[in-house]
Amino acid sequence: SDNPEAVTPTDKEAEVVNVPATPAPAATPVPAATPVQAATPAAPACINGLAFVADLNLDDNNMTSPPVLAQGQDFVKLWRVQNSGTCTWEADYQLLFVNGNRAEAAMSSRPLDVGRRVEPGETIDLAMQLRAPQVYGTFQGFYQMRDNLGRLFGEVMWVGIQVLDPNPPP
């Protein structure tokens, strides 16, 4: 260069190479978020239900007038019930004693198998073999249905009886 005042690049500056800027790689498109499906509610499990329909014998009139039986007398209590749930009752569903007003209120009952399939809405008559207690008094035994997994369900039913004192006071 003819001009002594001209600036000459230093060795270091001469090494700098201006490289045109390369465009940043195009961003990989992020896939649109997959919409989350609303959880489809599982079909509700069926529901066991039992509705008391009627006493077919030995009606105690809400315990206002329990039938009178002799000590140790065998008898059969009959109820009409309806499958008021959405599950079909299986043959091994059972009616069983669950509680009573006195220790003897079970009246020698044993669990009673339904004995056949009972569809929702269907009615069935249940006959429980019982024995009046050997002691006198008024007895009320409560019964409930149990499914084949051991779960109690439905309305509680009862049988109420009276055993008279064989030696009433004079």
Short mmCIF file of N, CA and C in Angstrom, two decimals:
data_model
loop_
_atom_site.label_atom_id
_atom_site.label_comp_id
_atom_site.label_asym_id
_atom_site.label_seq_id
_atom_site.Cartn_x
_atom_site.Cartn_y
_atom_site.Cartn_z
N SER A 1 0.84 -1.16 0.00
CA SER A 1 0.00 0.00 0.00
C SER A 1 0.89 1.22 0.00
N ASP A 2 0.51 2.24 -0.72
CA ASP A 2 1.33 3.43 -0.88
C ASP A 2 1.19 4.36 0.30
N ASN A 3 0.17 4.22 1.05
CA ASN A 3 -0.06 5.12 2.17
C ASN A 3 0.57 4.51 3.41
N PRO A 4 1.58 5.26 3.97
CA PRO A 4 2.24 4.69 5.13
C PRO A 4 1.32 4.65 6.34
N GLU A 5 0.28 5.44 6.35
CA GLU A 5 -0.60 5.42 7.51
C GLU A 5 -1.66 4.34 7.39
N ALA A 6 -1.68 3.65 6.35
CA ALA A 6 -2.69 2.59 6.19
C ALA A 6 -2.42 1.49 7.18
N VAL A 7 -3.47 0.97 7.63
CA VAL A 7 -3.36 -0.09 8.65
C VAL A 7 -3.24 -1.40 7.92
N THR A 8 -2.26 -2.15 8.32
CA THR A 8 -2.10 -3.48 7.74
C THR A 8 -2.58 -4.49 8.76
N PRO A 9 -3.21 -5.49 8.33
CA PRO A 9 -3.69 -6.48 9.31
C PRO A 9 -2.53 -7.19 9.95
N THR A 10 -2.71 -7.50 11.21
CA THR A 10 -1.68 -8.26 11.91
C THR A 10 -1.83 -9.70 11.51
N ASP A 11 -0.85 -10.45 11.87
CA ASP A 11 -0.90 -11.88 11.53
C ASP A 11 -2.14 -12.52 12.15
N LYS A 12 -2.45 -12.08 13.37
CA LYS A 12 -3.59 -12.68 14.05
C LYS A 12 -4.87 -12.34 13.30
N GLU A 13 -5.01 -11.11 12.93
CA GLU A 13 -6.22 -10.70 12.23
C GLU A 13 -6.32 -11.39 10.88
N ALA A 14 -5.17 -11.66 10.29
CA ALA A 14 -5.18 -12.31 8.98
C ALA A 14 -5.69 -13.72 9.08
N GLU A 15 -5.56 -14.30 10.22
CA GLU A 15 -6.02 -15.69 10.37
C GLU A 15 -7.54 -15.76 10.49
N VAL A 16 -8.17 -14.68 10.82
CA VAL A 16 -9.62 -14.71 11.01
C VAL A 16 -10.28 -14.82 9.66
N VAL A 17 -11.06 -15.75 9.52
CA VAL A 17 -11.77 -15.96 8.27
C VAL A 17 -13.23 -15.69 8.53
N ASN A 18 -13.79 -14.84 7.75
CA ASN A 18 -15.24 -14.60 7.89
C ASN A 18 -15.99 -15.66 7.13
N VAL A 19 -16.65 -16.49 7.87
CA VAL A 19 -17.47 -17.56 7.27
C VAL A 19 -18.91 -17.09 7.33
N PRO A 20 -19.55 -17.09 6.20
CA PRO A 20 -20.93 -16.67 6.27
C PRO A 20 -21.71 -17.53 7.26
N ALA A 21 -22.54 -16.91 7.98
CA ALA A 21 -23.32 -17.65 8.99
C ALA A 21 -24.19 -18.69 8.31
N THR A 22 -24.17 -19.88 8.85
CA THR A 22 -25.04 -20.92 8.30
C THR A 22 -26.34 -20.90 9.08
N PRO A 23 -27.37 -21.03 8.38
CA PRO A 23 -28.65 -21.01 9.12
C PRO A 23 -28.71 -22.17 10.11
N ALA A 24 -29.31 -21.94 11.24
CA ALA A 24 -29.48 -23.01 12.23
C ALA A 24 -30.33 -24.10 11.60
N PRO A 25 -30.03 -25.33 11.94
CA PRO A 25 -30.86 -26.38 11.37
C PRO A 25 -32.33 -26.12 11.69
N ALA A 26 -33.14 -26.41 10.75
CA ALA A 26 -34.57 -26.21 10.96
C ALA A 26 -35.01 -27.04 12.15
N ALA A 27 -35.79 -26.43 13.00
CA ALA A 27 -36.27 -27.16 14.17
C ALA A 27 -37.14 -28.32 13.69
N THR A 28 -36.91 -29.46 14.31
CA THR A 28 -37.73 -30.62 13.98
C THR A 28 -39.13 -30.33 14.49
N PRO A 29 -40.09 -30.43 13.63
CA PRO A 29 -41.44 -30.10 14.10
C PRO A 29 -41.87 -31.07 15.20
N VAL A 30 -42.40 -30.51 16.26
CA VAL A 30 -42.91 -31.32 17.36
C VAL A 30 -44.30 -31.78 16.95
N PRO A 31 -44.51 -33.10 17.00
CA PRO A 31 -45.85 -33.55 16.61
C PRO A 31 -46.89 -32.94 17.53
N ALA A 32 -47.99 -32.63 16.96
CA ALA A 32 -49.08 -32.08 17.77
C ALA A 32 -49.41 -33.09 18.86
N ALA A 33 -49.68 -32.58 20.03
CA ALA A 33 -50.00 -33.48 21.14
C ALA A 33 -51.23 -34.30 20.76
N THR A 34 -51.13 -35.59 21.03
CA THR A 34 -52.26 -36.46 20.77
C THR A 34 -53.31 -36.17 21.83
N PRO A 35 -54.51 -35.84 21.42
CA PRO A 35 -55.50 -35.54 22.45
C PRO A 35 -55.71 -36.76 23.34
N VAL A 36 -55.76 -36.49 24.63
CA VAL A 36 -55.97 -37.57 25.60
C VAL A 36 -57.43 -37.95 25.54
N GLN A 37 -57.65 -39.22 25.31
CA GLN A 37 -59.02 -39.71 25.28
C GLN A 37 -59.58 -39.65 26.70
N ALA A 38 -60.75 -39.14 26.83
CA ALA A 38 -61.38 -39.17 28.15
C ALA A 38 -61.56 -40.62 28.50
N ALA A 39 -61.20 -40.95 29.74
CA ALA A 39 -61.31 -42.35 30.15
C ALA A 39 -62.75 -42.79 29.98
N THR A 40 -62.92 -43.85 29.26
CA THR A 40 -64.25 -44.40 29.09
C THR A 40 -64.60 -45.07 30.40
N PRO A 41 -65.65 -44.63 31.03
CA PRO A 41 -65.97 -45.26 32.32
C PRO A 41 -66.24 -46.73 32.10
N ALA A 42 -65.64 -47.52 33.00
CA ALA A 42 -65.86 -48.96 32.92
C ALA A 42 -67.34 -49.21 33.15
N ALA A 43 -67.83 -50.22 32.50
CA ALA A 43 -69.22 -50.58 32.72
C ALA A 43 -69.37 -50.84 34.22
N PRO A 44 -70.37 -50.25 34.84
CA PRO A 44 -70.49 -50.46 36.28
C PRO A 44 -70.70 -51.93 36.57
N ALA A 45 -70.05 -52.35 37.63
CA ALA A 45 -70.24 -53.74 38.06
C ALA A 45 -71.71 -53.89 38.41
N CYS A 46 -72.20 -55.07 38.28
CA CYS A 46 -73.60 -55.25 38.63
C CYS A 46 -73.77 -55.06 40.14
N ILE A 47 -74.98 -54.80 40.52
CA ILE A 47 -75.29 -54.53 41.92
C ILE A 47 -76.27 -55.59 42.40
N ASN A 48 -75.93 -56.21 43.53
CA ASN A 48 -76.84 -57.17 44.15
C ASN A 48 -77.90 -56.40 44.92
N GLY A 49 -79.13 -56.88 44.84
CA GLY A 49 -80.21 -56.27 45.60
C GLY A 49 -81.28 -57.29 45.91
N LEU A 50 -81.92 -57.13 47.05
CA LEU A 50 -83.04 -57.98 47.45
C LEU A 50 -84.10 -57.08 48.03
N ALA A 51 -85.32 -57.20 47.55
CA ALA A 51 -86.45 -56.47 48.10
C ALA A 51 -87.43 -57.48 48.69
N PHE A 52 -87.82 -57.25 49.94
CA PHE A 52 -88.84 -58.06 50.58
C PHE A 52 -90.17 -57.76 49.90
N VAL A 53 -90.92 -58.82 49.55
CA VAL A 53 -92.22 -58.64 48.91
C VAL A 53 -93.34 -58.96 49.90
N ALA A 54 -93.26 -60.15 50.56
CA ALA A 54 -94.35 -60.54 51.46
C ALA A 54 -93.94 -61.69 52.36
N ASP A 55 -94.58 -61.73 53.53
CA ASP A 55 -94.55 -62.93 54.38
C ASP A 55 -95.62 -63.85 53.80
N LEU A 56 -95.25 -65.07 53.48
CA LEU A 56 -96.24 -66.01 52.94
C LEU A 56 -96.91 -66.84 54.02
N ASN A 57 -96.32 -66.83 55.21
CA ASN A 57 -96.93 -67.50 56.36
C ASN A 57 -96.35 -66.89 57.64
N LEU A 58 -96.90 -67.22 58.73
CA LEU A 58 -96.41 -66.79 60.05
C LEU A 58 -96.13 -65.29 60.09
N ASP A 59 -97.07 -64.50 59.58
CA ASP A 59 -96.91 -63.05 59.61
C ASP A 59 -97.04 -62.58 61.05
N ASP A 60 -96.04 -61.83 61.50
CA ASP A 60 -96.04 -61.35 62.89
C ASP A 60 -96.64 -59.94 63.01
N ASN A 61 -97.10 -59.38 61.88
CA ASN A 61 -97.70 -58.04 61.86
C ASN A 61 -96.78 -57.01 62.52
N ASN A 62 -95.56 -56.97 62.01
CA ASN A 62 -94.54 -56.06 62.53
C ASN A 62 -94.28 -56.27 64.02
N MET A 63 -94.29 -57.50 64.41
CA MET A 63 -94.03 -57.95 65.78
C MET A 63 -95.11 -57.51 66.77
N THR A 64 -96.28 -57.10 66.26
CA THR A 64 -97.37 -56.75 67.18
C THR A 64 -98.15 -57.99 67.62
N SER A 65 -98.08 -59.06 66.81
CA SER A 65 -98.78 -60.31 67.18
C SER A 65 -98.02 -61.50 66.60
N PRO A 66 -96.83 -61.80 67.19
CA PRO A 66 -96.08 -62.94 66.67
C PRO A 66 -96.84 -64.25 66.87
N PRO A 67 -96.76 -65.15 65.89
CA PRO A 67 -97.43 -66.45 66.02
C PRO A 67 -96.90 -67.21 67.26
N VAL A 68 -97.79 -67.95 67.86
CA VAL A 68 -97.43 -68.72 69.07
C VAL A 68 -97.07 -70.14 68.65
N LEU A 69 -95.91 -70.62 69.11
CA LEU A 69 -95.45 -71.97 68.84
C LEU A 69 -95.07 -72.65 70.15
N ALA A 70 -95.07 -73.97 70.11
CA ALA A 70 -94.66 -74.74 71.29
C ALA A 70 -93.14 -74.79 71.36
N GLN A 71 -92.62 -75.00 72.56
CA GLN A 71 -91.18 -75.17 72.73
C GLN A 71 -90.67 -76.29 71.82
N GLY A 72 -89.60 -76.03 71.09
CA GLY A 72 -88.98 -77.05 70.25
C GLY A 72 -89.76 -77.42 68.99
N GLN A 73 -90.84 -76.71 68.69
CA GLN A 73 -91.66 -77.05 67.52
C GLN A 73 -90.92 -76.70 66.23
N ASP A 74 -90.88 -77.66 65.30
CA ASP A 74 -90.32 -77.41 63.97
C ASP A 74 -91.33 -76.64 63.14
N PHE A 75 -90.84 -75.71 62.33
CA PHE A 75 -91.73 -74.96 61.44
C PHE A 75 -90.92 -74.44 60.25
N VAL A 76 -91.65 -73.97 59.25
CA VAL A 76 -91.04 -73.42 58.05
C VAL A 76 -91.53 -71.98 57.90
N LYS A 77 -90.61 -71.05 57.73
CA LYS A 77 -90.96 -69.65 57.46
C LYS A 77 -90.80 -69.42 55.96
N LEU A 78 -91.83 -68.84 55.33
CA LEU A 78 -91.82 -68.58 53.89
C LEU A 78 -91.86 -67.07 53.63
N TRP A 79 -90.92 -66.60 52.80
CA TRP A 79 -90.87 -65.22 52.35
C TRP A 79 -90.93 -65.19 50.83
N ARG A 80 -91.54 -64.17 50.29
CA ARG A 80 -91.43 -63.89 48.85
C ARG A 80 -90.52 -62.67 48.73
N VAL A 81 -89.49 -62.81 47.89
CA VAL A 81 -88.53 -61.73 47.70
C VAL A 81 -88.32 -61.49 46.21
N GLN A 82 -87.79 -60.33 45.89
CA GLN A 82 -87.50 -59.99 44.51
C GLN A 82 -86.02 -59.63 44.38
N ASN A 83 -85.42 -60.10 43.28
CA ASN A 83 -84.06 -59.68 42.95
C ASN A 83 -84.19 -58.25 42.43
N SER A 84 -83.88 -57.28 43.28
CA SER A 84 -84.05 -55.87 42.92
C SER A 84 -82.75 -55.25 42.40
N GLY A 85 -81.72 -56.06 42.23
CA GLY A 85 -80.46 -55.54 41.73
C GLY A 85 -80.30 -55.74 40.24
N THR A 86 -79.05 -55.57 39.78
CA THR A 86 -78.75 -55.77 38.36
C THR A 86 -77.95 -57.05 38.12
N CYS A 87 -77.53 -57.72 39.20
CA CYS A 87 -76.81 -59.00 39.08
C CYS A 87 -77.80 -60.16 39.11
N THR A 88 -77.47 -61.20 38.39
CA THR A 88 -78.23 -62.46 38.52
C THR A 88 -77.73 -63.15 39.76
N TRP A 89 -78.65 -63.61 40.61
CA TRP A 89 -78.24 -64.40 41.77
C TRP A 89 -77.87 -65.78 41.29
N GLU A 90 -76.80 -66.29 41.78
CA GLU A 90 -76.39 -67.65 41.44
C GLU A 90 -77.05 -68.63 42.41
N ALA A 91 -77.06 -69.89 42.05
CA ALA A 91 -77.71 -70.92 42.87
C ALA A 91 -77.10 -71.03 44.26
N ASP A 92 -75.81 -70.63 44.41
CA ASP A 92 -75.15 -70.75 45.71
C ASP A 92 -75.27 -69.49 46.57
N TYR A 93 -76.04 -68.49 46.14
CA TYR A 93 -76.35 -67.36 47.03
C TYR A 93 -77.17 -67.94 48.18
N GLN A 94 -77.03 -67.34 49.38
CA GLN A 94 -77.69 -67.91 50.56
C GLN A 94 -78.42 -66.85 51.38
N LEU A 95 -79.52 -67.29 51.96
CA LEU A 95 -80.20 -66.51 52.98
C LEU A 95 -79.70 -67.05 54.31
N LEU A 96 -79.27 -66.16 55.21
CA LEU A 96 -78.75 -66.64 56.48
C LEU A 96 -79.09 -65.73 57.63
N PHE A 97 -79.10 -66.32 58.82
CA PHE A 97 -79.34 -65.59 60.06
C PHE A 97 -78.18 -64.64 60.29
N VAL A 98 -78.48 -63.38 60.62
CA VAL A 98 -77.42 -62.41 60.88
C VAL A 98 -77.48 -61.81 62.27
N ASN A 99 -78.65 -61.87 62.94
CA ASN A 99 -78.76 -61.26 64.25
C ASN A 99 -80.12 -61.60 64.84
N GLY A 100 -80.27 -61.33 66.12
CA GLY A 100 -81.56 -61.57 66.75
C GLY A 100 -81.68 -60.83 68.06
N ASN A 101 -82.88 -60.83 68.62
CA ASN A 101 -83.11 -60.11 69.87
C ASN A 101 -82.65 -60.90 71.09
N ARG A 102 -82.43 -62.20 70.92
CA ARG A 102 -81.95 -63.06 72.02
C ARG A 102 -81.03 -64.12 71.40
N ALA A 103 -80.25 -64.74 72.24
CA ALA A 103 -79.31 -65.77 71.76
C ALA A 103 -80.04 -66.88 71.01
N GLU A 104 -81.24 -67.23 71.45
CA GLU A 104 -82.00 -68.33 70.83
C GLU A 104 -82.73 -67.93 69.55
N ALA A 105 -82.63 -66.66 69.14
CA ALA A 105 -83.40 -66.15 68.00
C ALA A 105 -82.98 -66.76 66.66
N ALA A 106 -81.85 -67.45 66.61
CA ALA A 106 -81.45 -68.12 65.36
C ALA A 106 -82.38 -69.28 65.05
N MET A 107 -83.05 -69.80 66.06
CA MET A 107 -84.05 -70.86 65.91
C MET A 107 -83.53 -72.04 65.10
N SER A 108 -82.29 -72.43 65.37
CA SER A 108 -81.64 -73.59 64.73
C SER A 108 -81.54 -73.44 63.22
N SER A 109 -81.48 -72.22 62.72
CA SER A 109 -81.42 -72.03 61.27
C SER A 109 -80.05 -72.38 60.73
N ARG A 110 -80.05 -72.74 59.47
CA ARG A 110 -78.82 -72.99 58.70
C ARG A 110 -78.91 -72.15 57.44
N PRO A 111 -77.77 -71.74 56.88
CA PRO A 111 -77.84 -70.98 55.62
C PRO A 111 -78.66 -71.73 54.57
N LEU A 112 -79.52 -70.99 53.88
CA LEU A 112 -80.41 -71.56 52.87
C LEU A 112 -79.93 -71.16 51.48
N ASP A 113 -79.49 -72.14 50.68
CA ASP A 113 -79.10 -71.86 49.29
C ASP A 113 -80.33 -71.47 48.49
N VAL A 114 -80.17 -70.47 47.62
CA VAL A 114 -81.27 -70.07 46.74
C VAL A 114 -81.63 -71.25 45.83
N GLY A 115 -80.64 -72.01 45.39
CA GLY A 115 -80.90 -73.25 44.66
C GLY A 115 -81.05 -73.14 43.15
N ARG A 116 -81.11 -71.92 42.62
CA ARG A 116 -81.21 -71.74 41.17
C ARG A 116 -80.84 -70.29 40.85
N ARG A 117 -80.61 -70.02 39.58
CA ARG A 117 -80.31 -68.65 39.15
C ARG A 117 -81.59 -67.82 39.23
N VAL A 118 -81.47 -66.60 39.73
CA VAL A 118 -82.61 -65.69 39.82
C VAL A 118 -82.22 -64.40 39.10
N GLU A 119 -82.92 -64.12 38.01
CA GLU A 119 -82.61 -62.97 37.17
C GLU A 119 -83.08 -61.67 37.83
N PRO A 120 -82.45 -60.53 37.47
CA PRO A 120 -82.92 -59.24 37.99
C PRO A 120 -84.40 -59.04 37.70
N GLY A 121 -85.13 -58.57 38.70
CA GLY A 121 -86.56 -58.33 38.57
C GLY A 121 -87.42 -59.54 38.90
N GLU A 122 -86.84 -60.72 38.95
CA GLU A 122 -87.59 -61.95 39.21
C GLU A 122 -87.89 -62.08 40.70
N THR A 123 -89.04 -62.70 41.01
CA THR A 123 -89.36 -63.00 42.42
C THR A 123 -89.16 -64.49 42.65
N ILE A 124 -88.90 -64.80 43.92
CA ILE A 124 -88.68 -66.19 44.33
C ILE A 124 -89.21 -66.34 45.75
N ASP A 125 -89.69 -67.52 46.06
CA ASP A 125 -90.13 -67.83 47.42
C ASP A 125 -89.02 -68.59 48.12
N LEU A 126 -88.72 -68.16 49.34
CA LEU A 126 -87.68 -68.81 50.14
C LEU A 126 -88.33 -69.45 51.36
N ALA A 127 -87.95 -70.70 51.63
CA ALA A 127 -88.52 -71.46 52.74
C ALA A 127 -87.40 -71.87 53.69
N MET A 128 -87.40 -71.29 54.89
CA MET A 128 -86.36 -71.55 55.89
C MET A 128 -86.89 -72.53 56.94
N GLN A 129 -86.18 -73.66 57.10
CA GLN A 129 -86.52 -74.65 58.12
C GLN A 129 -86.02 -74.13 59.48
N LEU A 130 -86.93 -74.06 60.46
CA LEU A 130 -86.58 -73.51 61.77
C LEU A 130 -87.14 -74.38 62.89
N ARG A 131 -86.69 -74.10 64.10
CA ARG A 131 -87.19 -74.79 65.30
C ARG A 131 -87.35 -73.75 66.40
N ALA A 132 -88.53 -73.74 67.00
CA ALA A 132 -88.78 -72.82 68.11
C ALA A 132 -87.82 -73.14 69.26
N PRO A 133 -87.35 -72.11 69.95
CA PRO A 133 -86.44 -72.34 71.08
C PRO A 133 -87.09 -73.19 72.18
N GLN A 134 -86.27 -73.78 73.01
CA GLN A 134 -86.73 -74.61 74.13
C GLN A 134 -87.10 -73.76 75.35
N VAL A 135 -86.89 -72.47 75.23
CA VAL A 135 -87.24 -71.57 76.33
C VAL A 135 -88.38 -70.68 75.87
N TYR A 136 -89.12 -70.12 76.83
CA TYR A 136 -90.25 -69.29 76.45
C TYR A 136 -89.83 -67.83 76.28
N GLY A 137 -90.67 -67.12 75.55
CA GLY A 137 -90.41 -65.71 75.31
C GLY A 137 -90.76 -65.33 73.88
N THR A 138 -90.44 -64.09 73.53
CA THR A 138 -90.66 -63.59 72.18
C THR A 138 -89.31 -63.54 71.49
N PHE A 139 -89.27 -64.06 70.27
CA PHE A 139 -88.01 -64.18 69.54
C PHE A 139 -88.16 -63.54 68.17
N GLN A 140 -87.13 -62.79 67.79
CA GLN A 140 -87.11 -62.18 66.46
C GLN A 140 -85.71 -62.41 65.88
N GLY A 141 -85.67 -63.19 64.80
CA GLY A 141 -84.41 -63.47 64.12
C GLY A 141 -84.36 -62.72 62.79
N PHE A 142 -83.21 -62.11 62.50
CA PHE A 142 -83.03 -61.31 61.28
C PHE A 142 -82.20 -62.09 60.28
N TYR A 143 -82.62 -62.02 59.02
CA TYR A 143 -81.99 -62.78 57.94
C TYR A 143 -81.63 -61.85 56.79
N GLN A 144 -80.54 -62.18 56.12
CA GLN A 144 -80.09 -61.37 54.99
C GLN A 144 -79.48 -62.29 53.94
N MET A 145 -79.47 -61.81 52.70
CA MET A 145 -78.90 -62.58 51.58
C MET A 145 -77.39 -62.35 51.54
N ARG A 146 -76.67 -63.40 51.14
CA ARG A 146 -75.21 -63.34 50.99
C ARG A 146 -74.85 -63.88 49.61
N ASP A 147 -73.97 -63.14 48.90
CA ASP A 147 -73.55 -63.60 47.57
C ASP A 147 -72.47 -64.67 47.71
N ASN A 148 -72.02 -65.20 46.56
CA ASN A 148 -71.04 -66.29 46.59
C ASN A 148 -69.62 -65.80 46.90
N LEU A 149 -69.46 -64.50 47.19
CA LEU A 149 -68.18 -63.96 47.65
C LEU A 149 -68.25 -63.60 49.13
N GLY A 150 -69.37 -63.92 49.77
CA GLY A 150 -69.51 -63.70 51.21
C GLY A 150 -70.02 -62.32 51.60
N ARG A 151 -70.48 -61.51 50.62
CA ARG A 151 -70.95 -60.16 50.92
C ARG A 151 -72.46 -60.17 51.17
N LEU A 152 -72.87 -59.55 52.27
CA LEU A 152 -74.30 -59.42 52.58
C LEU A 152 -74.90 -58.30 51.76
N PHE A 153 -76.16 -58.45 51.37
CA PHE A 153 -76.82 -57.41 50.60
C PHE A 153 -78.33 -57.49 50.77
N GLY A 154 -78.99 -56.42 50.37
CA GLY A 154 -80.44 -56.40 50.32
C GLY A 154 -81.11 -56.09 51.64
N GLU A 155 -82.43 -56.03 51.56
CA GLU A 155 -83.23 -55.75 52.75
C GLU A 155 -83.08 -56.88 53.76
N VAL A 156 -83.11 -56.50 55.02
CA VAL A 156 -83.08 -57.49 56.10
C VAL A 156 -84.53 -57.92 56.36
N MET A 157 -84.72 -59.23 56.47
CA MET A 157 -86.05 -59.78 56.76
C MET A 157 -85.99 -60.44 58.12
N TRP A 158 -87.14 -60.74 58.67
CA TRP A 158 -87.13 -61.40 59.96
C TRP A 158 -88.26 -62.40 60.09
N VAL A 159 -88.09 -63.23 61.11
CA VAL A 159 -89.17 -64.10 61.56
C VAL A 159 -89.35 -63.80 63.04
N GLY A 160 -90.59 -63.62 63.41
CA GLY A 160 -90.90 -63.34 64.81
C GLY A 160 -91.90 -64.37 65.31
N ILE A 161 -91.60 -64.96 66.47
CA ILE A 161 -92.51 -65.93 67.08
C ILE A 161 -92.56 -65.70 68.59
N GLN A 162 -93.51 -66.35 69.18
CA GLN A 162 -93.64 -66.32 70.64
C GLN A 162 -93.76 -67.75 71.12
N VAL A 163 -93.01 -68.09 72.14
CA VAL A 163 -93.12 -69.40 72.79
C VAL A 163 -93.69 -69.13 74.18
N LEU A 164 -94.85 -69.73 74.45
CA LEU A 164 -95.51 -69.48 75.74
C LEU A 164 -94.83 -70.25 76.86
N ASP A 165 -94.91 -69.67 78.04
CA ASP A 165 -94.39 -70.31 79.24
C ASP A 165 -95.26 -71.53 79.53
N PRO A 166 -94.63 -72.74 79.57
CA PRO A 166 -95.44 -73.95 79.82
C PRO A 166 -95.99 -73.98 81.24
N ASN A 167 -95.42 -73.21 82.12
CA ASN A 167 -95.88 -73.18 83.53
C ASN A 167 -96.15 -71.72 83.90
N PRO A 168 -97.21 -71.15 83.35
CA PRO A 168 -97.47 -69.75 83.67
C PRO A 168 -97.81 -69.58 85.14
N PRO A 169 -97.49 -68.41 85.69
CA PRO A 169 -97.81 -68.19 87.11
C PRO A 169 -99.33 -68.23 87.30
N PRO A 170 -99.76 -68.70 88.48
CA PRO A 170 -101.22 -68.81 88.71
C PRO A 170 -101.91 -67.46 88.76
#
